[in-house]
Each structure stands twice: as structure tokens, then as C-alpha cells.
Short mmCIF file of C-alpha atoms and ligand atoms in Angstrom, two decimals:
data_model
loop_
_atom_site.label_atom_id
_atom_site.label_comp_id
_atom_site.label_asym_id
_atom_site.label_seq_id
_atom_site.Cartn_x
_atom_site.Cartn_y
_atom_site.Cartn_z
CA MET G 1 125.18 0.28 179.38
CA ILE G 2 121.84 -0.90 179.78
CA PRO G 3 120.11 -0.67 176.42
CA CYS G 4 116.73 1.13 176.64
CA SER G 5 114.02 -1.64 175.61
CA HIS G 6 111.58 0.99 174.31
CA PRO G 7 113.27 3.96 172.94
CA PRO G 8 110.90 6.56 172.67
CA LEU G 9 111.55 7.70 169.10
CA GLU G 10 111.10 4.15 167.79
CA SER G 11 107.84 2.96 166.56
CA ALA G 12 106.36 -0.26 167.90
CA GLU G 13 106.87 -3.35 166.05
CA TRP G 14 103.18 -3.30 164.82
CA GLN G 15 103.75 0.06 163.43
CA LYS G 16 106.68 -0.83 161.50
CA GLU G 17 104.62 -3.89 160.10
CA LEU G 18 101.80 -1.45 159.10
CA ALA G 19 104.32 0.86 157.32
CA SER G 20 105.54 -2.23 155.43
CA ALA G 21 101.92 -2.94 153.98
CA PHE G 22 101.53 -3.49 150.13
CA GLY G 23 100.47 -0.43 148.73
CA ASN G 24 100.30 -1.34 144.91
CA ALA G 25 98.97 -3.87 142.86
CA GLY G 26 102.19 -4.62 141.00
CA GLU G 27 104.00 -5.53 144.25
CA LEU G 28 101.29 -7.80 145.87
CA LEU G 29 100.51 -9.63 142.38
CA ARG G 30 104.37 -10.44 142.20
CA HIS G 31 104.36 -11.51 145.50
CA LEU G 32 101.47 -13.99 144.78
CA GLY G 33 103.13 -15.14 141.58
CA LEU G 34 100.31 -13.27 139.57
CA GLU G 35 102.46 -10.63 137.83
CA HIS G 36 100.79 -11.57 134.60
CA ARG G 37 97.41 -10.51 135.87
CA LEU G 38 98.61 -6.77 136.30
CA GLN G 39 96.04 -4.83 133.70
CA PRO G 40 95.76 -1.11 133.03
CA ASP G 41 92.36 -1.26 134.50
CA ILE G 42 93.66 -2.39 137.95
CA LEU G 43 95.92 0.44 137.94
CA GLU G 44 92.74 2.79 136.95
CA ALA G 45 90.72 1.74 139.68
CA ALA G 46 93.43 1.84 142.18
CA LYS G 47 93.57 5.69 141.48
CA GLN G 48 90.10 5.85 142.98
CA PHE G 49 90.82 4.06 146.05
CA PRO G 50 94.36 2.87 146.65
CA LEU G 51 95.30 -0.75 147.26
CA ARG G 52 96.53 -1.55 150.53
CA VAL G 53 96.99 -4.72 152.23
CA THR G 54 99.09 -5.87 155.33
CA ARG G 55 101.70 -8.56 154.70
CA HIS G 56 100.01 -10.61 157.30
CA PHE G 57 96.78 -10.67 155.25
CA ALA G 58 98.65 -11.19 152.07
CA SER G 59 100.48 -14.23 153.65
CA LEU G 60 97.06 -16.02 154.09
CA MET G 61 96.34 -15.87 150.32
CA ARG G 62 97.10 -18.71 147.98
CA GLN G 63 99.81 -18.43 145.78
CA GLY G 64 98.89 -18.24 142.20
CA ASP G 65 95.42 -18.22 142.70
CA PRO G 66 93.36 -15.13 141.09
CA ASP G 67 90.36 -16.04 142.68
CA ASP G 68 91.47 -16.34 146.26
CA PRO G 69 88.80 -15.05 148.37
CA LEU G 70 91.13 -12.80 150.50
CA LEU G 71 92.80 -11.44 147.34
CA ARG G 72 89.29 -10.67 145.87
CA GLN G 73 88.52 -8.43 148.69
CA VAL G 74 91.55 -6.11 148.11
CA LEU G 75 92.49 -6.03 144.58
CA PRO G 76 91.13 -3.33 142.27
CA LEU G 77 89.22 -4.50 139.33
CA ALA G 78 87.67 -2.99 136.07
CA ALA G 79 84.23 -3.80 137.20
CA GLU G 80 84.69 -0.94 139.88
CA LEU G 81 84.67 1.70 136.98
CA SER G 82 81.45 0.98 135.58
CA GLU G 83 78.21 2.53 136.83
CA ALA G 84 75.49 0.57 138.32
CA PRO G 85 71.81 2.04 139.05
CA GLY G 86 71.37 2.63 142.69
CA PHE G 87 75.15 2.33 143.55
CA VAL G 88 75.98 5.75 145.12
CA ILE G 89 78.55 7.70 147.02
CA ASP G 90 76.80 7.70 150.41
CA PRO G 91 74.57 4.71 150.69
CA VAL G 92 73.92 4.76 154.38
CA GLY G 93 73.19 8.35 154.82
CA ASP G 94 76.19 9.15 156.90
CA ASN G 95 75.91 12.67 155.56
CA LEU G 96 72.54 12.96 157.18
CA ALA G 97 73.71 11.76 160.65
CA ASP G 98 76.96 13.89 160.87
CA CYS G 99 77.02 15.95 164.05
CA GLY G 100 80.52 17.42 163.54
CA ASP G 101 83.61 16.43 165.18
CA GLY G 102 83.79 13.29 163.42
CA ILE G 103 80.55 11.94 165.51
CA LEU G 104 77.88 10.11 163.67
CA GLN G 105 74.55 9.51 165.74
CA LYS G 106 71.90 7.58 164.13
CA TYR G 107 70.86 5.03 166.79
CA HIS G 108 69.40 5.55 170.08
CA GLY G 109 71.90 5.82 172.83
CA ARG G 110 75.22 4.99 170.71
CA ALA G 111 77.14 7.54 169.17
CA LEU G 112 79.68 6.47 166.65
CA VAL G 113 83.19 8.33 166.70
CA ILE G 114 85.35 8.23 163.73
CA ALA G 115 88.57 8.17 165.56
CA THR G 116 90.49 8.02 162.46
CA GLY G 117 90.35 7.73 158.87
CA ALA G 118 93.14 5.38 158.45
CA CYS G 119 92.88 1.74 157.77
CA ALA G 120 95.47 -1.07 157.57
CA ILE G 121 93.60 -2.64 154.84
CA HIS G 122 91.45 -1.44 152.03
CA CYS G 123 88.41 -3.38 151.39
CA ARG G 124 87.32 -2.72 147.73
CA TYR G 125 83.54 -3.22 149.11
CA CYS G 126 83.83 -0.59 151.72
CA PHE G 127 81.02 2.00 152.16
CA ARG G 128 83.63 4.52 153.32
CA ARG G 129 85.73 4.41 149.98
CA HIS G 130 84.22 7.69 149.04
CA PHE G 131 83.94 9.17 152.59
CA ALA G 132 85.55 12.68 153.15
CA TYR G 133 87.72 11.48 156.07
CA GLN G 134 90.31 14.39 155.78
CA GLU G 135 87.32 16.93 156.89
CA ARG G 136 85.26 14.31 158.84
CA SER G 137 87.43 12.42 161.25
CA ALA G 138 88.11 13.42 164.80
CA ARG G 139 91.99 13.16 164.24
CA GLY G 140 94.25 16.01 164.92
CA GLN G 141 91.57 17.70 167.08
CA GLU G 142 91.58 17.69 170.54
CA TRP G 143 89.63 14.83 172.16
CA GLU G 144 88.30 17.16 174.59
CA ALA G 145 86.38 19.07 172.13
CA LEU G 146 84.89 15.87 170.77
CA VAL G 147 83.98 14.86 174.39
CA ASP G 148 82.22 18.18 174.99
CA ASN G 149 80.05 17.40 172.00
CA LEU G 150 79.28 13.96 172.94
CA ALA G 151 78.15 15.21 176.47
CA ALA G 152 75.39 17.20 174.63
CA HIS G 153 73.81 14.09 173.53
CA PRO G 154 71.12 13.07 175.81
CA ALA G 155 71.00 9.29 177.03
CA LEU G 156 74.17 8.30 175.59
CA THR G 157 75.15 5.08 177.21
CA GLU G 158 77.65 3.53 174.49
CA VAL G 159 80.43 5.12 172.49
CA ILE G 160 81.42 3.16 169.45
CA LEU G 161 84.99 3.89 168.36
CA SER G 162 85.04 3.32 164.38
CA GLY G 163 86.78 4.81 161.47
CA GLY G 164 88.61 3.96 159.49
CA ASP G 165 90.11 1.71 161.99
CA PRO G 166 90.42 2.94 165.54
CA LEU G 167 93.32 0.63 166.58
CA THR G 168 95.49 2.22 163.98
CA LEU G 169 95.87 4.98 166.56
CA SER G 170 99.01 4.85 168.77
CA ASP G 171 98.29 3.55 172.31
CA ARG G 172 99.25 7.20 173.54
CA ARG G 173 96.47 8.76 171.16
CA LEU G 174 94.15 6.15 172.15
CA GLY G 175 94.89 6.28 175.86
CA GLN G 176 94.12 10.17 175.71
CA LEU G 177 90.98 9.49 174.00
CA LEU G 178 89.75 6.83 176.68
CA ALA G 179 90.94 9.25 179.42
CA ALA G 180 88.78 12.01 178.03
CA LEU G 181 85.73 9.71 177.67
CA GLN G 182 85.82 9.29 181.40
CA ARG G 183 84.05 12.59 181.74
CA LEU G 184 80.84 11.30 180.19
CA PRO G 185 78.67 10.37 183.21
CA GLY G 186 76.13 8.10 181.73
CA LEU G 187 78.70 5.97 179.80
CA ARG G 188 78.28 2.33 180.27
CA ARG G 189 79.71 0.65 177.33
CA LEU G 190 82.63 1.10 175.00
CA ARG G 191 82.84 -0.67 171.68
CA LEU G 192 85.56 -0.79 169.38
CA HIS G 193 85.09 -1.75 165.61
CA SER G 194 88.38 -2.98 164.30
CA ARG G 195 89.83 -5.10 161.54
CA LEU G 196 93.16 -5.03 163.14
CA PRO G 197 92.90 -8.37 164.95
CA VAL G 198 92.43 -10.01 161.66
CA VAL G 199 94.85 -8.14 159.23
CA LEU G 200 97.60 -6.91 161.79
CA PRO G 201 97.52 -9.24 164.93
CA SER G 202 100.62 -7.93 166.14
CA ARG G 203 98.59 -4.67 166.99
CA ILE G 204 97.19 -6.62 170.15
CA THR G 205 100.03 -5.91 172.78
CA GLU G 206 100.00 -6.25 176.29
CA ASP G 207 99.93 -2.56 176.67
CA LEU G 208 96.87 -2.34 174.36
CA VAL G 209 94.97 -4.90 176.50
CA ALA G 210 95.80 -3.06 179.70
CA LEU G 211 94.59 0.08 178.17
CA LEU G 212 91.26 -1.33 177.25
CA GLU G 213 91.07 -3.49 180.35
CA ASP G 214 91.81 -0.28 182.78
CA ASN G 215 88.52 1.72 182.52
CA PRO G 216 85.01 1.72 184.18
CA TRP G 217 83.00 0.35 181.20
CA SER G 218 82.11 -2.96 179.92
CA VAL G 219 83.98 -3.29 176.60
CA SER G 220 83.57 -4.98 173.38
CA LEU G 221 85.45 -5.47 170.39
CA VAL G 222 83.83 -6.01 166.91
CA ILE G 223 86.23 -7.63 164.63
CA HIS G 224 85.74 -8.05 160.73
CA ALA G 225 86.30 -11.30 159.08
CA ASN G 226 84.28 -12.29 156.09
CA HIS G 227 86.08 -15.90 155.23
CA PRO G 228 87.64 -18.64 157.60
CA ASN G 229 91.01 -18.27 155.75
CA GLU G 230 91.45 -14.92 157.42
CA LEU G 231 91.76 -16.60 160.69
CA ASN G 232 94.68 -18.50 161.77
CA ARG G 233 96.84 -19.13 164.88
CA ASP G 234 98.28 -15.63 165.00
CA THR G 235 94.80 -14.34 165.17
CA ALA G 236 93.85 -16.76 167.97
CA ARG G 237 96.90 -15.61 169.95
CA ALA G 238 96.00 -11.90 169.41
CA LEU G 239 92.51 -12.54 170.69
CA ASP G 240 93.10 -14.84 173.57
CA PRO G 241 94.43 -11.87 176.18
CA LEU G 242 91.46 -9.69 175.05
CA ARG G 243 89.12 -12.53 176.16
CA ARG G 244 90.89 -13.04 179.35
CA ALA G 245 90.62 -9.39 180.16
CA GLY G 246 86.80 -9.85 179.92
CA ILE G 247 86.40 -7.89 176.64
CA THR G 248 83.41 -9.15 174.46
CA LEU G 249 84.40 -10.42 171.24
CA LEU G 250 82.07 -10.32 168.36
CA ASN G 251 82.27 -10.51 164.48
CA GLN G 252 80.64 -8.57 161.81
CA SER G 253 80.88 -9.60 157.91
CA VAL G 254 79.93 -8.36 154.74
CA LEU G 255 77.90 -10.83 152.49
CA LEU G 256 80.21 -10.84 149.28
CA ARG G 257 79.56 -12.51 145.98
CA GLY G 258 82.05 -14.96 144.98
CA ILE G 259 83.83 -14.66 148.65
CA ASN G 260 81.49 -15.98 151.18
CA ASP G 261 77.93 -16.52 149.74
CA GLN G 262 78.25 -20.16 150.22
CA GLU G 263 76.68 -22.16 153.11
CA SER G 264 79.87 -24.07 153.85
CA VAL G 265 81.96 -20.76 153.79
CA LEU G 266 79.87 -19.10 156.39
CA ARG G 267 79.65 -22.27 158.40
CA ASP G 268 83.23 -22.73 158.81
CA LEU G 269 83.71 -18.98 159.39
CA SER G 270 81.36 -19.08 162.43
CA GLU G 271 82.95 -22.25 163.80
CA ALA G 272 86.25 -20.80 163.39
CA LEU G 273 85.33 -17.50 164.90
CA PHE G 274 83.83 -19.38 167.89
CA ASP G 275 87.01 -21.54 168.54
CA MET G 276 88.74 -18.32 169.12
CA GLY G 277 86.15 -16.90 171.63
CA VAL G 278 84.19 -14.62 169.08
CA LEU G 279 80.52 -14.77 168.48
CA PRO G 280 79.16 -14.00 164.99
CA TYR G 281 77.13 -10.49 165.45
CA TYR G 282 76.10 -9.23 162.16
CA LEU G 283 76.23 -10.43 158.44
CA HIS G 284 75.59 -7.07 156.70
CA LEU G 285 74.20 -7.01 153.05
CA LEU G 286 76.51 -5.05 150.88
CA ASP G 287 75.85 -1.54 151.19
CA PRO G 288 75.04 -0.18 147.55
CA VAL G 289 78.26 1.86 147.40
CA LYS G 290 79.51 3.08 143.98
CA GLY G 291 82.26 0.80 142.53
CA ALA G 292 81.07 -2.32 144.48
CA ALA G 293 77.92 -3.60 142.56
CA HIS G 294 80.08 -6.87 141.53
CA PHE G 295 80.16 -7.86 144.96
CA ALA G 296 76.30 -7.73 145.68
CA VAL G 297 74.32 -10.60 146.90
CA GLY G 298 70.36 -10.26 146.89
CA ARG G 299 68.08 -10.27 149.99
CA SER G 300 66.60 -13.58 149.23
CA ALA G 301 69.89 -15.34 148.42
CA GLY G 302 70.97 -13.93 151.84
CA ARG G 303 68.05 -15.23 153.47
CA SER G 304 68.17 -18.79 152.18
CA LEU G 305 71.99 -18.73 153.43
CA ILE G 306 70.86 -17.92 156.90
CA ALA G 307 68.08 -20.47 156.73
CA ALA G 308 70.58 -23.10 155.72
CA LEU G 309 73.15 -21.99 158.67
CA ARG G 310 70.19 -22.39 161.03
CA ARG G 311 69.72 -26.01 160.11
CA GLN G 312 73.25 -26.72 160.89
CA LEU G 313 74.47 -24.67 163.80
CA PRO G 314 73.61 -23.83 167.04
CA GLY G 315 71.46 -20.51 167.26
CA TYR G 316 74.29 -18.49 168.73
CA LEU G 317 76.49 -19.36 165.76
CA VAL G 318 74.20 -17.81 163.11
CA PRO G 319 74.99 -14.02 162.63
CA ARG G 320 72.02 -11.56 161.97
CA LEU G 321 71.50 -10.74 158.37
CA VAL G 322 70.94 -7.05 158.38
CA MET G 323 71.17 -4.23 155.97
CA GLU G 324 71.47 -0.45 156.47
CA GLU G 325 68.81 1.89 155.25
CA PRO G 326 69.51 5.83 155.22
CA GLY G 327 67.22 7.40 157.95
CA SER G 328 66.26 4.23 159.86
CA SER G 329 66.92 4.40 163.45
CA GLU G 330 68.29 0.59 163.50
CA LYS G 331 69.99 -1.69 161.33
CA THR G 332 67.16 -3.41 159.45
CA PRO G 333 66.85 -7.18 160.03
CA LEU G 334 66.05 -9.42 157.33
C1 LIG U 1 75.93 0.17 162.88
C2 LIG U 1 76.00 1.59 163.68
C3 LIG U 1 75.91 1.51 165.26
C4 LIG U 1 75.72 0.29 165.79
O1 LIG U 1 74.64 -0.57 165.67
P1 LIG U 1 74.29 -1.80 166.69
O2 LIG U 1 73.26 -2.36 166.08
O3 LIG U 1 74.23 -1.27 168.05
O4 LIG U 1 75.60 -2.63 166.23
C5 LIG U 1 75.68 2.76 165.59
N1 LIG U 1 75.78 3.94 165.03
C6 LIG U 1 76.09 3.79 163.53
C7 LIG U 1 76.03 5.15 162.99
C8 LIG U 1 76.09 2.65 162.87
O5 LIG U 1 76.38 2.60 161.66
S1 LIG U 2 86.50 0.59 157.20
FE1 LIG U 2 86.75 -1.49 157.53
S2 LIG U 2 85.62 -2.29 155.74
FE2 LIG U 2 86.48 -0.31 155.12
S3 LIG U 2 88.22 -0.13 154.27
FE3 LIG U 2 88.60 0.07 156.47
S4 LIG U 2 88.95 -2.26 157.30
FE4 LIG U 2 87.99 -2.36 155.47
#
């Protein structure tokens, strides 16, 4: 008997890995030898936005270090429970730009599609931590209806698949979406915003690369890493076939207090990214989302960091420092 290598009902390797992600603080802290750090307020904060982190991302954290820059991005803290003036539920005005069907159109020529609400990791600073994904994401609806809606947007040249994380969709679902997008005559560029190459590199399979390669548009992938420790040989190995397939690779980071608000960290990040064929694109000032005030870095501190990077790196390795303002027609450069 010839064994079937891809039994149809079995999930892919990456899907199994995704399913085995840490889903509670006790388990993660035990894994890191930090079980004594499990405080009741951690559990309280996790009720508002559950802890979630892949085994791969956790494997990049230092054992026994409560200040590890990767751990700090995912561990719920008491600080999230305190109110801070100006830190709100919808800091970027997504509710204003919602066109229905999970489409956000704020910027000229580009429509952002919330292809799914799911993420492989829950970043504590995320502006979508309060987002009503259940009602808003396109998942569960027919992609055809979504594309009908997109077709009604004049002058659309780029579709951005975002979320959540669009690469948490199965190849089959993603393939159906890309097929439906073929109906948009003016579309020239397809962009994906995904953290999976960083937090679940096994997601980048040959089949996925083929899917992204096999279409008529210029394709770019914007990954999301904040600290050089997030990148290792697995990341490089995942990104390499994408690069060979002609996909433009960019990175966006969020400027986070105590995590990457140091010149040396940002410099090492840019260099590590470029070693893997990725250009730094944006460094976002934190969106003032409720529960994330303890991560905020001010504008002037951000500007000084960028000035310092400019003195040390070639221009193409210096990300653009930007912030998002509700109602604005572009990201605001600082
Ligand atoms: C960030 C963003 C974009 C993309 O902006 P670029 O400057 O082209 O990277 C598009 N739509 C929305 C709603 C966004 O938030
Ligand atoms: S949308 Fe991005 S930043 Fe937000 S939780 Fe998901 S992976 Fe993290």
C-alpha cells in the first residue's frame, strides 16, 4: 500500500504548531522558569485580551529573565488595567473608515482587507486588542461579495490583506481569496501584512510561495519584528524562498518602551533584517490604545532615535518614523 503523504483531513504541520501555542500565562512562565512571577493581576489582564504565543516565539526568549524583550511583548501585566488619559478603544479611527465586509479604506488607491480576526500571537500593545473582529472580519463570508464591494472603490490599485493575520488562513481559503481578487481589473499590487514569518516560520511552505507567486500582481509582504532576537535561522530559511520568488520583503515595527527604544537595538534590528533580504519600512509610534500606555515612547525620543540611526546606517536601513492619526489620508511622518 502506498501511504498518502497529504491525507486530506489531516492539518498541515504549521497548523498543528499553531494549535499548540501557549494560551495561558502559567504555562508560559513555567516554560521559562518564571513560575514565581505568576501574579493574580496577570490573570486579570489576560481576561481582557488572552495571552497567546507560539512555541517558536517562546523558544527565542531567554530563560529566567522577566525583562526579556520578547516576553514583555506578550505577557499580560497589571499596568494594562490602569486608565491613562488619551488611551482609548479605537485610537486609529478604524470605525470611521469601515466600508463593511471587513474592508477599511482610509488611503488613496489602497484598500485594507481584514481577511481574518485570528493571530498566532497576541501582542499586548496591539491597537486591535479591542477590535470587534467577530462582526468585522471578512471570514465566513463569501470572498465574492467582498470583491464586489472592492470593485465599487474607484482607483483601487493595491489590496492589502491584513487582520488579524491573513497567513493564519489555510492555503485553500487564501487561494480562493486570491482567485476572487483576479476580477479587479485595475489591481496592480497585492500586499500582505503578516507576523507569521517571525512567530511561525513553518507557515511559509512551498505551496504558499507558489500561491503568492502565481498571480498577475507585484506582491509584497510586510513582516513585523520589533527586536533582533525575534529573528533567527528559521526566519531566514522561511524568507529565502519568498525573496527568490520575487516578493518584496519589508518590515514594520512599533516603538516600544523598554523593548526597542535604544539606538543599538534598532540598529541591530535593521542589520539583521537586511541580512535576510528585508528592508525596514515603518517604525510606528505606538497607537494610544487603552491598556498599552506603559509601552509609549514620546515623539521627540522617537525622532532622536531615528537621527542616531541615520548617523550610523545607510539611508535604506533607517525606517520611516510614522504615526497614525484618525481621519488623516496617510500615515503621518515625524
Ligand atoms: C497603514 C494602512 C495602509 C497602508 O499604508 P501605507 O502607507 O501604504 O503602508 C492602508 N490602509 C490602512 C487602513 C492602513 O492603516
Ligand atoms: S494584529 Fe499584529 S500586532 Fe496585533 S496582535 Fe496580531 S500579530 Fe500582534
